[in-house]
Amino acid sequence: MALDRVILAFAGFMVLLSVALGVYVSPYWHLLTVFVGLNLIQSSFTGFCPAAIIFKKAGVKPGCAFN
């Protein structure tokens, strides 16, 4: 799987996880959803994504969005 798809899957997982934790544990977990959303918006404009750097170092092959 290319880096682009790994990033999208990771972001989707984090959103679903934070919503579930917000419902069942504490509403403060919804702040994680806000953080993930802001990071997605920021990376769409700047091309800088901390998760992409980590996944690249882990050996995930680059896609076209994060060269």
mmCIF file of N, CA and C in Angstrom:
data_model
loop_
_atom_site.group_PDB
_atom_site.id
_atom_site.type_symbol
_atom_site.label_atom_id
_atom_site.label_comp_id
_atom_site.label_asym_id
_atom_site.label_seq_id
_atom_site.Cartn_x
_atom_site.Cartn_y
_atom_site.Cartn_z
ATOM 1 N N MET A 1 0.860 -1.171 0.000
ATOM 2 C CA MET A 1 0.000 0.000 0.000
ATOM 3 C C MET A 1 0.907 1.235 0.000
ATOM 4 N N ALA A 2 0.568 2.203 -0.812
ATOM 5 C CA ALA A 2 1.366 3.421 -0.926
ATOM 6 C C ALA A 2 1.107 4.338 0.271
ATOM 7 N N LEU A 3 2.040 5.245 0.480
ATOM 8 C CA LEU A 3 1.991 6.155 1.618
ATOM 9 C C LEU A 3 0.702 6.966 1.661
ATOM 10 N N ASP A 4 0.216 7.404 0.511
ATOM 11 C CA ASP A 4 -1.007 8.208 0.466
ATOM 12 C C ASP A 4 -2.179 7.460 1.093
ATOM 13 N N ARG A 5 -2.325 6.215 0.726
ATOM 14 C CA ARG A 5 -3.438 5.416 1.247
ATOM 15 C C ARG A 5 -3.246 5.059 2.715
ATOM 16 N N VAL A 6 -1.996 4.866 3.121
ATOM 17 C CA VAL A 6 -1.722 4.584 4.531
ATOM 18 C C VAL A 6 -2.102 5.794 5.379
ATOM 19 N N ILE A 7 -1.770 6.994 4.913
ATOM 20 C CA ILE A 7 -2.103 8.217 5.640
ATOM 21 C C ILE A 7 -3.621 8.372 5.752
ATOM 22 N N LEU A 8 -4.336 8.152 4.663
ATOM 23 C CA LEU A 8 -5.796 8.263 4.700
ATOM 24 C C LEU A 8 -6.412 7.231 5.638
ATOM 25 N N ALA A 9 -5.910 6.005 5.595
ATOM 26 C CA ALA A 9 -6.429 4.967 6.481
ATOM 27 C C ALA A 9 -6.126 5.293 7.946
ATOM 28 N N PHE A 10 -4.923 5.789 8.217
ATOM 29 C CA PHE A 10 -4.550 6.152 9.575
ATOM 30 C C PHE A 10 -5.408 7.303 10.094
ATOM 31 N N ALA A 11 -5.616 8.318 9.266
ATOM 32 C CA ALA A 11 -6.446 9.456 9.678
ATOM 33 C C ALA A 11 -7.885 9.013 9.941
ATOM 34 N N GLY A 12 -8.422 8.178 9.073
ATOM 35 C CA GLY A 12 -9.779 7.671 9.279
ATOM 36 C C GLY A 12 -9.894 6.852 10.546
ATOM 37 N N PHE A 13 -8.897 6.011 10.806
ATOM 38 C CA PHE A 13 -8.895 5.220 12.025
ATOM 39 C C PHE A 13 -8.839 6.111 13.265
ATOM 40 N N MET A 14 -7.992 7.138 13.230
ATOM 41 C CA MET A 14 -7.867 8.037 14.379
ATOM 42 C C MET A 14 -9.167 8.797 14.633
ATOM 43 N N VAL A 15 -9.853 9.215 13.573
ATOM 44 C CA VAL A 15 -11.129 9.908 13.746
ATOM 45 C C VAL A 15 -12.158 8.978 14.372
ATOM 46 N N LEU A 16 -12.276 7.772 13.850
ATOM 47 C CA LEU A 16 -13.238 6.821 14.406
ATOM 48 C C LEU A 16 -12.904 6.453 15.851
ATOM 49 N N LEU A 17 -11.621 6.263 16.141
ATOM 50 C CA LEU A 17 -11.201 5.953 17.497
ATOM 51 C C LEU A 17 -11.530 7.091 18.454
ATOM 52 N N SER A 18 -11.240 8.319 18.045
ATOM 53 C CA SER A 18 -11.486 9.451 18.940
ATOM 54 C C SER A 18 -12.978 9.693 19.156
ATOM 55 N N VAL A 19 -13.788 9.447 18.143
ATOM 56 C CA VAL A 19 -15.233 9.580 18.325
ATOM 57 C C VAL A 19 -15.742 8.514 19.299
ATOM 58 N N ALA A 20 -15.277 7.281 19.144
ATOM 59 C CA ALA A 20 -15.694 6.216 20.060
ATOM 60 C C ALA A 20 -15.239 6.512 21.485
ATOM 61 N N LEU A 21 -14.004 6.952 21.645
ATOM 62 C CA LEU A 21 -13.517 7.297 22.981
ATOM 63 C C LEU A 21 -14.275 8.495 23.548
ATOM 64 N N GLY A 22 -14.658 9.430 22.686
ATOM 65 C CA GLY A 22 -15.423 10.585 23.141
ATOM 66 C C GLY A 22 -16.811 10.210 23.623
ATOM 67 N N VAL A 23 -17.394 9.218 23.002
ATOM 68 C CA VAL A 23 -18.734 8.783 23.394
ATOM 69 C C VAL A 23 -18.680 7.930 24.657
ATOM 70 N N TYR A 24 -17.726 6.993 24.733
ATOM 71 C CA TYR A 24 -17.725 6.015 25.810
ATOM 72 C C TYR A 24 -16.817 6.350 26.988
ATOM 73 N N VAL A 25 -15.814 7.214 26.803
ATOM 74 C CA VAL A 25 -14.867 7.483 27.882
ATOM 75 C C VAL A 25 -15.010 8.908 28.394
ATOM 76 N N SER A 26 -14.700 9.880 27.535
ATOM 77 C CA SER A 26 -14.749 11.280 27.950
ATOM 78 C C SER A 26 -14.926 12.152 26.720
ATOM 79 N N PRO A 27 -15.747 13.188 26.805
ATOM 80 C CA PRO A 27 -15.934 14.080 25.656
ATOM 81 C C PRO A 27 -14.659 14.816 25.239
ATOM 82 N N TYR A 28 -13.679 14.861 26.119
ATOM 83 C CA TYR A 28 -12.415 15.526 25.770
ATOM 84 C C TYR A 28 -11.664 14.808 24.648
ATOM 85 N N TRP A 29 -11.990 13.546 24.413
ATOM 86 C CA TRP A 29 -11.365 12.817 23.312
ATOM 87 C C TRP A 29 -11.748 13.394 21.955
ATOM 88 N N HIS A 30 -12.827 14.154 21.903
ATOM 89 C CA HIS A 30 -13.208 14.784 20.639
ATOM 90 C C HIS A 30 -12.176 15.815 20.191
ATOM 91 N N LEU A 31 -11.351 16.273 21.108
ATOM 92 C CA LEU A 31 -10.266 17.179 20.736
ATOM 93 C C LEU A 31 -9.264 16.499 19.803
ATOM 94 N N LEU A 32 -9.117 15.188 19.938
ATOM 95 C CA LEU A 32 -8.258 14.450 19.014
ATOM 96 C C LEU A 32 -8.829 14.500 17.599
ATOM 97 N N THR A 33 -10.140 14.424 17.474
ATOM 98 C CA THR A 33 -10.784 14.550 16.168
ATOM 99 C C THR A 33 -10.489 15.917 15.562
ATOM 100 N N VAL A 34 -10.564 16.948 16.377
ATOM 101 C CA VAL A 34 -10.254 18.302 15.915
ATOM 102 C C VAL A 34 -8.802 18.383 15.466
ATOM 103 N N PHE A 35 -7.882 17.805 16.236
ATOM 104 C CA PHE A 35 -6.468 17.825 15.883
ATOM 105 C C PHE A 35 -6.212 17.121 14.552
ATOM 106 N N VAL A 36 -6.818 15.957 14.371
ATOM 107 C CA VAL A 36 -6.631 15.211 13.122
ATOM 108 C C VAL A 36 -7.182 16.011 11.940
ATOM 109 N N GLY A 37 -8.356 16.606 12.103
ATOM 110 C CA GLY A 37 -8.934 17.415 11.034
ATOM 111 C C GLY A 37 -8.078 18.618 10.682
ATOM 112 N N LEU A 38 -7.587 19.315 11.692
ATOM 113 C CA LEU A 38 -6.716 20.465 11.434
ATOM 114 C C LEU A 38 -5.411 20.045 10.774
ATOM 115 N N ASN A 39 -4.884 18.904 11.186
ATOM 116 C CA ASN A 39 -3.663 18.414 10.564
ATOM 117 C C ASN A 39 -3.892 18.040 9.102
ATOM 118 N N LEU A 40 -5.044 17.468 8.786
ATOM 119 C CA LEU A 40 -5.356 17.138 7.393
ATOM 120 C C LEU A 40 -5.472 18.406 6.542
ATOM 121 N N ILE A 41 -6.121 19.426 7.080
ATOM 122 C CA ILE A 41 -6.246 20.698 6.351
ATOM 123 C C ILE A 41 -4.872 21.334 6.162
ATOM 124 N N GLN A 42 -4.080 21.370 7.230
ATOM 125 C CA GLN A 42 -2.745 21.947 7.170
ATOM 126 C C GLN A 42 -1.881 21.226 6.148
ATOM 127 N N SER A 43 -1.905 19.901 6.147
ATOM 128 C CA SER A 43 -1.061 19.158 5.213
ATOM 129 C C SER A 43 -1.530 19.302 3.767
ATOM 130 N N SER A 44 -2.809 19.563 3.555
ATOM 131 C CA SER A 44 -3.282 19.762 2.181
ATOM 132 C C SER A 44 -2.752 21.061 1.589
ATOM 133 N N PHE A 45 -2.518 22.059 2.431
ATOM 134 C CA PHE A 45 -1.989 23.332 1.940
ATOM 135 C C PHE A 45 -0.469 23.358 1.894
ATOM 136 N N THR A 46 0.186 22.761 2.885
ATOM 137 C CA THR A 46 1.638 22.877 2.982
ATOM 138 C C THR A 46 2.387 21.670 2.449
ATOM 139 N N GLY A 47 1.739 20.507 2.421
ATOM 140 C CA GLY A 47 2.423 19.288 2.019
ATOM 141 C C GLY A 47 3.230 18.665 3.142
ATOM 142 N N PHE A 48 3.252 19.286 4.313
ATOM 143 C CA PHE A 48 3.986 18.766 5.472
ATOM 144 C C PHE A 48 3.045 17.931 6.331
ATOM 145 N N CYS A 49 3.403 16.670 6.534
ATOM 146 C CA CYS A 49 2.586 15.778 7.339
ATOM 147 C C CYS A 49 3.506 14.959 8.246
ATOM 148 N N PRO A 50 3.427 15.186 9.557
ATOM 149 C CA PRO A 50 4.283 14.432 10.475
ATOM 150 C C PRO A 50 4.080 12.915 10.375
ATOM 151 N N ALA A 51 2.855 12.481 10.183
ATOM 152 C CA ALA A 51 2.599 11.047 10.062
ATOM 153 C C ALA A 51 3.275 10.476 8.811
ATOM 154 N N ALA A 52 3.315 11.249 7.726
ATOM 155 C CA ALA A 52 3.973 10.782 6.504
ATOM 156 C C ALA A 52 5.464 10.581 6.743
ATOM 157 N N ILE A 53 6.077 11.454 7.512
ATOM 158 C CA ILE A 53 7.497 11.322 7.823
ATOM 159 C C ILE A 53 7.740 10.037 8.617
ATOM 160 N N ILE A 54 6.886 9.791 9.589
ATOM 161 C CA ILE A 54 7.038 8.588 10.416
ATOM 162 C C ILE A 54 6.834 7.330 9.584
ATOM 163 N N PHE A 55 5.805 7.307 8.738
ATOM 164 C CA PHE A 55 5.559 6.127 7.914
ATOM 165 C C PHE A 55 6.658 5.924 6.878
ATOM 166 N N LYS A 56 7.230 7.006 6.343
ATOM 167 C CA LYS A 56 8.355 6.874 5.407
ATOM 168 C C LYS A 56 9.535 6.204 6.095
ATOM 169 N N LYS A 57 9.835 6.641 7.325
ATOM 170 C CA LYS A 57 10.949 6.049 8.075
ATOM 171 C C LYS A 57 10.670 4.592 8.415
ATOM 172 N N ALA A 58 9.389 4.226 8.510
ATOM 173 C CA ALA A 58 9.017 2.838 8.788
ATOM 174 C C ALA A 58 9.093 1.960 7.541
ATOM 175 N N GLY A 59 9.350 2.587 6.389
ATOM 176 C CA GLY A 59 9.545 1.808 5.170
ATOM 177 C C GLY A 59 8.368 1.749 4.220
ATOM 178 N N VAL A 60 7.338 2.538 4.447
ATOM 179 C CA VAL A 60 6.197 2.557 3.520
ATOM 180 C C VAL A 60 6.629 3.280 2.245
ATOM 181 N N LYS A 61 6.359 2.670 1.105
ATOM 182 C CA LYS A 61 6.793 3.273 -0.160
ATOM 183 C C LYS A 61 5.993 4.544 -0.428
ATOM 184 N N PRO A 62 6.659 5.577 -0.937
ATOM 185 C CA PRO A 62 5.974 6.867 -1.168
ATOM 186 C C PRO A 62 4.954 6.780 -2.296
ATOM 187 N N GLY A 63 3.922 7.585 -2.142
ATOM 188 C CA GLY A 63 2.916 7.734 -3.194
ATOM 189 C C GLY A 63 3.147 9.042 -3.912
ATOM 190 N N CYS A 64 2.159 9.489 -4.653
ATOM 191 C CA CYS A 64 2.352 10.716 -5.435
ATOM 192 C C CYS A 64 2.138 11.981 -4.618
ATOM 193 N N ALA A 65 1.419 11.921 -3.510
ATOM 194 C CA ALA A 65 1.118 13.135 -2.754
ATOM 195 C C ALA A 65 2.255 13.553 -1.835
ATOM 196 N N PHE A 66 2.998 12.596 -1.295
ATOM 197 C CA PHE A 66 4.046 12.910 -0.319
ATOM 198 C C PHE A 66 5.416 12.519 -0.865
ATOM 199 N N ASN A 67 5.864 13.179 -1.915
ATOM 200 C CA ASN A 67 7.183 12.883 -2.505
ATOM 201 C C ASN A 67 8.261 13.627 -1.788
#
